[in-house]
Amino acid sequence: MPVLDDTLRDIFAAAESCFPKIWKMVDLGCSSGPNSLFVITHILDTVEQLCSKNNFIGSDNSPEFEVFLNDLPDNDFNNLFKLISGQVIGKNKKRRCFLYGSPGSFYGRLFPSNTLHFAYSSYSLHWLSQLYDGEETNPSKKKILSTLLEGISTQEGKPEVKPAIISATRQITERSLANHP
């Protein structure tokens, strides 16, 4: 996960000697199975390593964590919390990590301003539902969706697939970030 690791290192470089004692993050589109925790565990382990390496947070060099698990309200959050109930997430058995379910679409506002230090989404295909709004009068969205689905389903590297994915991801990211000042 080189891009993720580079991003976390950049956050630490920007923080200099001041890193929050409670680090708050969200997994947007967390799903409900065991894979939901894989990236969270990696992020928490990496943050603790960076804190230790940089002597942040005092003697134990480890912040407390608040992790928000976000998905649509139909997600089986009960299954997710049963999966993690009583388990320590990651290598550090003394980790202080508090997990919360946060149902809702991240196309709308989920948190108050200045609540989170880090947000990520492991998967982007679930965003496709927002590209096609059912309007027959919107051929560009229809073309993006059909190109994406065709490229994904046939596993062929058609030249128009990559630009369509980049364009769709840019639109979605900008719209989502606009809702979270």
PDB file of C-alpha atoms in Angstrom:
ATOM      1  CA  MET A   1       0.000   0.000   0.000  1.00  0.00           C
ATOM      2  CA  PRO A   2       2.662   2.478  -1.040  1.00  0.00           C
ATOM      3  CA  VAL A   3       0.298   5.379  -1.827  1.00  0.00           C
ATOM      4  CA  LEU A   4      -1.402   5.043   1.547  1.00  0.00           C
ATOM      5  CA  ASP A   5       1.927   4.838   3.378  1.00  0.00           C
ATOM      6  CA  ASP A   6       3.256   7.893   1.518  1.00  0.00           C
ATOM      7  CA  THR A   7       0.106   9.832   2.412  1.00  0.00           C
ATOM      8  CA  LEU A   8       0.427   8.951   6.097  1.00  0.00           C
ATOM      9  CA  ARG A   9       4.116   9.971   6.086  1.00  0.00           C
ATOM     10  CA  ASP A  10       3.125  13.298   4.479  1.00  0.00           C
ATOM     11  CA  ILE A  11       0.556  13.877   7.233  1.00  0.00           C
ATOM     12  CA  PHE A  12       3.251  13.313   9.848  1.00  0.00           C
ATOM     13  CA  ALA A  13       5.705  15.582   8.052  1.00  0.00           C
ATOM     14  CA  ALA A  14       3.087  18.353   8.033  1.00  0.00           C
ATOM     15  CA  ALA A  15       2.283  17.772  11.719  1.00  0.00           C
ATOM     16  CA  GLU A  16       5.926  18.369  12.679  1.00  0.00           C
ATOM     17  CA  SER A  17       6.025  17.904  16.455  1.00  0.00           C
ATOM     18  CA  CYS A  18       2.312  18.364  17.089  1.00  0.00           C
ATOM     19  CA  PHE A  19       0.208  15.269  16.477  1.00  0.00           C
ATOM     20  CA  PRO A  20      -3.291  14.804  17.928  1.00  0.00           C
ATOM     21  CA  LYS A  21      -3.634  12.641  21.024  1.00  0.00           C
ATOM     22  CA  ILE A  22      -6.885  11.260  19.611  1.00  0.00           C
ATOM     23  CA  TRP A  23      -6.624  10.440  15.914  1.00  0.00           C
ATOM     24  CA  LYS A  24      -9.980  10.320  14.110  1.00  0.00           C
ATOM     25  CA  MET A  25     -10.519   8.601  10.789  1.00  0.00           C
ATOM     26  CA  VAL A  26     -13.328   7.199   8.656  1.00  0.00           C
ATOM     27  CA  ASP A  27     -13.597   4.265   6.278  1.00  0.00           C
ATOM     28  CA  LEU A  28     -16.096   5.442   3.647  1.00  0.00           C
ATOM     29  CA  GLY A  29     -17.962   2.444   2.251  1.00  0.00           C
ATOM     30  CA  CYS A  30     -16.692   0.003   4.882  1.00  0.00           C
ATOM     31  CA  SER A  31     -18.886  -2.982   3.897  1.00  0.00           C
ATOM     32  CA  SER A  32     -19.535  -5.668   6.497  1.00  0.00           C
ATOM     33  CA  GLY A  33     -17.074  -8.544   6.147  1.00  0.00           C
ATOM     34  CA  PRO A  34     -13.587  -9.273   7.483  1.00  0.00           C
ATOM     35  CA  ASN A  35     -11.919  -7.297   4.678  1.00  0.00           C
ATOM     36  CA  SER A  36     -13.397  -4.158   6.221  1.00  0.00           C
ATOM     37  CA  LEU A  37     -10.728  -4.206   8.904  1.00  0.00           C
ATOM     38  CA  PHE A  38      -7.659  -4.965   6.784  1.00  0.00           C
ATOM     39  CA  VAL A  39      -6.877  -1.389   5.724  1.00  0.00           C
ATOM     40  CA  ILE A  40      -7.916   0.051   9.089  1.00  0.00           C
ATOM     41  CA  THR A  41      -5.431  -2.255  10.800  1.00  0.00           C
ATOM     42  CA  HIS A  42      -2.691  -1.237   8.368  1.00  0.00           C
ATOM     43  CA  ILE A  43      -3.392   2.468   8.931  1.00  0.00           C
ATOM     44  CA  LEU A  44      -3.408   2.142  12.729  1.00  0.00           C
ATOM     45  CA  ASP A  45      -0.183   0.096  12.712  1.00  0.00           C
ATOM     46  CA  THR A  46       1.491   2.647  10.423  1.00  0.00           C
ATOM     47  CA  VAL A  47       0.349   5.625  12.509  1.00  0.00           C
ATOM     48  CA  GLU A  48       1.689   3.985  15.673  1.00  0.00           C
ATOM     49  CA  GLN A  49       5.025   3.251  13.978  1.00  0.00           C
ATOM     50  CA  LEU A  50       5.303   6.855  12.801  1.00  0.00           C
ATOM     51  CA  CYS A  51       4.390   8.179  16.267  1.00  0.00           C
ATOM     52  CA  SER A  52       7.034   5.985  17.856  1.00  0.00           C
ATOM     53  CA  LYS A  53       9.670   6.907  15.280  1.00  0.00           C
ATOM     54  CA  ASN A  54       8.988  10.633  15.714  1.00  0.00           C
ATOM     55  CA  ASN A  55       8.514  10.615  19.511  1.00  0.00           C
ATOM     56  CA  PHE A  56       4.985  12.000  19.314  1.00  0.00           C
ATOM     57  CA  ILE A  57       2.256  11.661  21.938  1.00  0.00           C
ATOM     58  CA  GLY A  58       4.367  11.323  25.061  1.00  0.00           C
ATOM     59  CA  SER A  59       5.952   8.301  26.692  1.00  0.00           C
ATOM     60  CA  ASP A  60       4.001   5.541  24.963  1.00  0.00           C
ATOM     61  CA  ASN A  61       4.114   7.315  21.568  1.00  0.00           C
ATOM     62  CA  SER A  62       0.682   6.006  20.716  1.00  0.00           C
ATOM     63  CA  PRO A  63      -2.474   8.041  20.187  1.00  0.00           C
ATOM     64  CA  GLU A  64      -5.966   6.881  20.947  1.00  0.00           C
ATOM     65  CA  PHE A  65      -7.992   6.160  17.831  1.00  0.00           C
ATOM     66  CA  GLU A  66     -11.579   6.877  16.898  1.00  0.00           C
ATOM     67  CA  VAL A  67     -12.528   4.970  13.761  1.00  0.00           C
ATOM     68  CA  PHE A  68     -15.840   5.634  12.056  1.00  0.00           C
ATOM     69  CA  LEU A  69     -17.150   2.883   9.815  1.00  0.00           C
ATOM     70  CA  ASN A  70     -19.383   4.440   7.181  1.00  0.00           C
ATOM     71  CA  ASP A  71     -21.654   2.737   4.696  1.00  0.00           C
ATOM     72  CA  LEU A  72     -25.204   3.007   3.468  1.00  0.00           C
ATOM     73  CA  PRO A  73     -27.875   2.331   6.118  1.00  0.00           C
ATOM     74  CA  ASP A  74     -28.661  -1.084   4.586  1.00  0.00           C
ATOM     75  CA  ASN A  75     -25.163  -2.322   5.471  1.00  0.00           C
ATOM     76  CA  ASP A  76     -25.140  -5.020   8.149  1.00  0.00           C
ATOM     77  CA  PHE A  77     -23.333  -3.044  10.840  1.00  0.00           C
ATOM     78  CA  ASN A  78     -24.400  -5.660  13.417  1.00  0.00           C
ATOM     79  CA  ASN A  79     -22.394  -8.292  11.552  1.00  0.00           C
ATOM     80  CA  LEU A  80     -19.389  -5.975  11.395  1.00  0.00           C
ATOM     81  CA  PHE A  81     -19.471  -5.239  15.119  1.00  0.00           C
ATOM     82  CA  LYS A  82     -19.932  -8.936  15.966  1.00  0.00           C
ATOM     83  CA  LEU A  83     -16.866  -9.640  13.860  1.00  0.00           C
ATOM     84  CA  ILE A  84     -14.710  -7.200  15.820  1.00  0.00           C
ATOM     85  CA  SER A  85     -16.316  -7.620  19.238  1.00  0.00           C
ATOM     86  CA  GLY A  86     -13.643  -8.327  21.795  1.00  0.00           C
ATOM     87  CA  GLN A  87     -10.833  -8.335  19.250  1.00  0.00           C
ATOM     88  CA  VAL A  88      -7.879  -6.003  19.241  1.00  0.00           C
ATOM     89  CA  ILE A  89      -7.356  -4.487  15.822  1.00  0.00           C
ATOM     90  CA  GLY A  90      -3.767  -4.788  14.683  1.00  0.00           C
ATOM     91  CA  LYS A  91      -0.478  -5.812  16.240  1.00  0.00           C
ATOM     92  CA  ASN A  92      -0.603  -3.615  19.338  1.00  0.00           C
ATOM     93  CA  LYS A  93      -2.549  -5.478  22.032  1.00  0.00           C
ATOM     94  CA  LYS A  94      -2.679  -2.307  24.158  1.00  0.00           C
ATOM     95  CA  ARG A  95      -4.134  -0.204  21.354  1.00  0.00           C
ATOM     96  CA  ARG A  96      -6.892   2.159  22.448  1.00  0.00           C
ATOM     97  CA  CYS A  97      -9.258   2.094  19.517  1.00  0.00           C
ATOM     98  CA  PHE A  98     -12.909   3.068  19.577  1.00  0.00           C
ATOM     99  CA  LEU A  99     -15.078   2.048  16.635  1.00  0.00           C
ATOM    100  CA  TYR A 100     -18.368   3.647  15.628  1.00  0.00           C
ATOM    101  CA  GLY A 101     -20.914   2.929  12.920  1.00  0.00           C
ATOM    102  CA  SER A 102     -21.838   5.936  10.819  1.00  0.00           C
ATOM    103  CA  PRO A 103     -24.617   5.005   8.394  1.00  0.00           C
ATOM    104  CA  GLY A 104     -25.363   7.335   5.503  1.00  0.00           C
ATOM    105  CA  SER A 105     -24.224   8.355   2.056  1.00  0.00           C
ATOM    106  CA  PHE A 106     -20.957  10.243   1.888  1.00  0.00           C
ATOM    107  CA  TYR A 107     -22.497  12.345  -0.882  1.00  0.00           C
ATOM    108  CA  GLY A 108     -24.095  14.210   2.010  1.00  0.00           C
ATOM    109  CA  ARG A 109     -22.434  15.585   5.095  1.00  0.00           C
ATOM    110  CA  LEU A 110     -21.615  12.924   7.695  1.00  0.00           C
ATOM    111  CA  PHE A 111     -19.549  14.818  10.286  1.00  0.00           C
ATOM    112  CA  PRO A 112     -19.223  18.323  11.730  1.00  0.00           C
ATOM    113  CA  SER A 113     -16.374  20.520  10.482  1.00  0.00           C
ATOM    114  CA  ASN A 114     -12.885  19.660  11.728  1.00  0.00           C
ATOM    115  CA  THR A 115     -13.930  16.249  13.049  1.00  0.00           C
ATOM    116  CA  LEU A 116     -11.623  13.962  11.071  1.00  0.00           C
ATOM    117  CA  HIS A 117      -7.891  13.732  10.565  1.00  0.00           C
ATOM    118  CA  PHE A 118      -8.055  11.118   7.813  1.00  0.00           C
ATOM    119  CA  ALA A 119     -10.658   9.644   5.466  1.00  0.00           C
ATOM    120  CA  TYR A 120     -10.330   6.899   2.903  1.00  0.00           C
ATOM    121  CA  SER A 121     -12.334   4.530   0.772  1.00  0.00           C
ATOM    122  CA  SER A 122     -10.905   1.169  -0.209  1.00  0.00           C
ATOM    123  CA  TYR A 123     -13.191   0.548  -3.127  1.00  0.00           C
ATOM    124  CA  SER A 124     -14.614   2.859  -5.764  1.00  0.00           C
ATOM    125  CA  LEU A 125     -16.951   0.644  -7.782  1.00  0.00           C
ATOM    126  CA  HIS A 126     -19.814   1.219  -5.364  1.00  0.00           C
ATOM    127  CA  TRP A 127     -19.739   4.861  -6.448  1.00  0.00           C
ATOM    128  CA  LEU A 128     -21.024   3.899  -9.896  1.00  0.00           C
ATOM    129  CA  SER A 129     -24.607   4.021  -8.675  1.00  0.00           C
ATOM    130  CA  GLN A 130     -24.278   7.801  -8.464  1.00  0.00           C
ATOM    131  CA  LEU A 131     -23.033   8.219 -12.039  1.00  0.00           C
ATOM    132  CA  TYR A 132     -26.275   7.272 -13.716  1.00  0.00           C
ATOM    133  CA  ASP A 133     -29.208   9.205 -12.350  1.00  0.00           C
ATOM    134  CA  GLY A 134     -31.799   7.605 -14.617  1.00  0.00           C
ATOM    135  CA  GLU A 135     -32.125  10.643 -16.837  1.00  0.00           C
ATOM    136  CA  GLU A 136     -32.204   9.719 -20.503  1.00  0.00           C
ATOM    137  CA  THR A 137     -31.125  13.295 -21.253  1.00  0.00           C
ATOM    138  CA  ASN A 138     -27.686  12.826 -19.746  1.00  0.00           C
ATOM    139  CA  PRO A 139     -25.693  10.928 -22.390  1.00  0.00           C
ATOM    140  CA  SER A 140     -22.264  11.740 -20.903  1.00  0.00           C
ATOM    141  CA  LYS A 141     -23.050  10.005 -17.596  1.00  0.00           C
ATOM    142  CA  LYS A 142     -24.629   7.128 -19.486  1.00  0.00           C
ATOM    143  CA  LYS A 143     -21.518   6.757 -21.675  1.00  0.00           C
ATOM    144  CA  ILE A 144     -19.179   6.835 -18.665  1.00  0.00           C
ATOM    145  CA  LEU A 145     -21.201   4.169 -16.889  1.00  0.00           C
ATOM    146  CA  SER A 146     -21.514   1.890 -19.911  1.00  0.00           C
ATOM    147  CA  THR A 147     -17.798   2.278 -20.713  1.00  0.00           C
ATOM    148  CA  LEU A 148     -16.826   1.486 -17.137  1.00  0.00           C
ATOM    149  CA  LEU A 149     -19.091  -1.525 -16.881  1.00  0.00           C
ATOM    150  CA  GLU A 150     -17.998  -2.840 -20.272  1.00  0.00           C
ATOM    151  CA  GLY A 151     -14.314  -2.423 -19.421  1.00  0.00           C
ATOM    152  CA  ILE A 152     -14.733  -3.985 -16.009  1.00  0.00           C
ATOM    153  CA  SER A 153     -16.860  -6.907 -17.150  1.00  0.00           C
ATOM    154  CA  THR A 154     -14.667  -7.858 -20.115  1.00  0.00           C
ATOM    155  CA  GLN A 155     -11.385  -7.177 -18.306  1.00  0.00           C
ATOM    156  CA  GLU A 156     -10.060  -5.622 -21.494  1.00  0.00           C
ATOM    157  CA  GLY A 157      -7.942  -2.515 -21.399  1.00  0.00           C
ATOM    158  CA  LYS A 158      -9.929  -0.466 -23.871  1.00  0.00           C
ATOM    159  CA  PRO A 159      -8.353   2.958 -24.357  1.00  0.00           C
ATOM    160  CA  GLU A 160     -11.467   4.837 -23.202  1.00  0.00           C
ATOM    161  CA  VAL A 161     -11.812   2.969 -19.886  1.00  0.00           C
ATOM    162  CA  LYS A 162      -8.948   4.623 -17.983  1.00  0.00           C
ATOM    163  CA  PRO A 163      -9.964   8.234 -18.834  1.00  0.00           C
ATOM    164  CA  ALA A 164     -13.583   7.411 -17.970  1.00  0.00           C
ATOM    165  CA  ILE A 165     -12.562   6.008 -14.581  1.00  0.00           C
ATOM    166  CA  ILE A 166     -10.329   9.019 -13.891  1.00  0.00           C
ATOM    167  CA  SER A 167     -13.082  11.441 -14.900  1.00  0.00           C
ATOM    168  CA  ALA A 168     -15.731   9.647 -12.841  1.00  0.00           C
ATOM    169  CA  THR A 169     -13.467   9.425  -9.798  1.00  0.00           C
ATOM    170  CA  ARG A 170     -12.605  13.127 -10.065  1.00  0.00           C
ATOM    171  CA  GLN A 171     -16.297  14.113 -10.285  1.00  0.00           C
ATOM    172  CA  ILE A 172     -17.232  11.917  -7.350  1.00  0.00           C
ATOM    173  CA  THR A 173     -14.321  13.050  -5.175  1.00  0.00           C
ATOM    174  CA  GLU A 174     -14.957  16.739  -5.851  1.00  0.00           C
ATOM    175  CA  ARG A 175     -18.675  16.371  -5.118  1.00  0.00           C
ATOM    176  CA  SER A 176     -17.986  14.436  -1.924  1.00  0.00           C
ATOM    177  CA  LEU A 177     -15.332  16.875  -0.673  1.00  0.00           C
ATOM    178  CA  ALA A 178     -17.622  19.829  -1.407  1.00  0.00           C
ATOM    179  CA  ASN A 179     -19.996  18.456   1.234  1.00  0.00           C
ATOM    180  CA  HIS A 180     -17.282  18.371   3.921  1.00  0.00           C
ATOM    181  CA  PRO A 181     -15.772  21.821   4.528  1.00  0.00           C
TER     182      PRO A 181
END
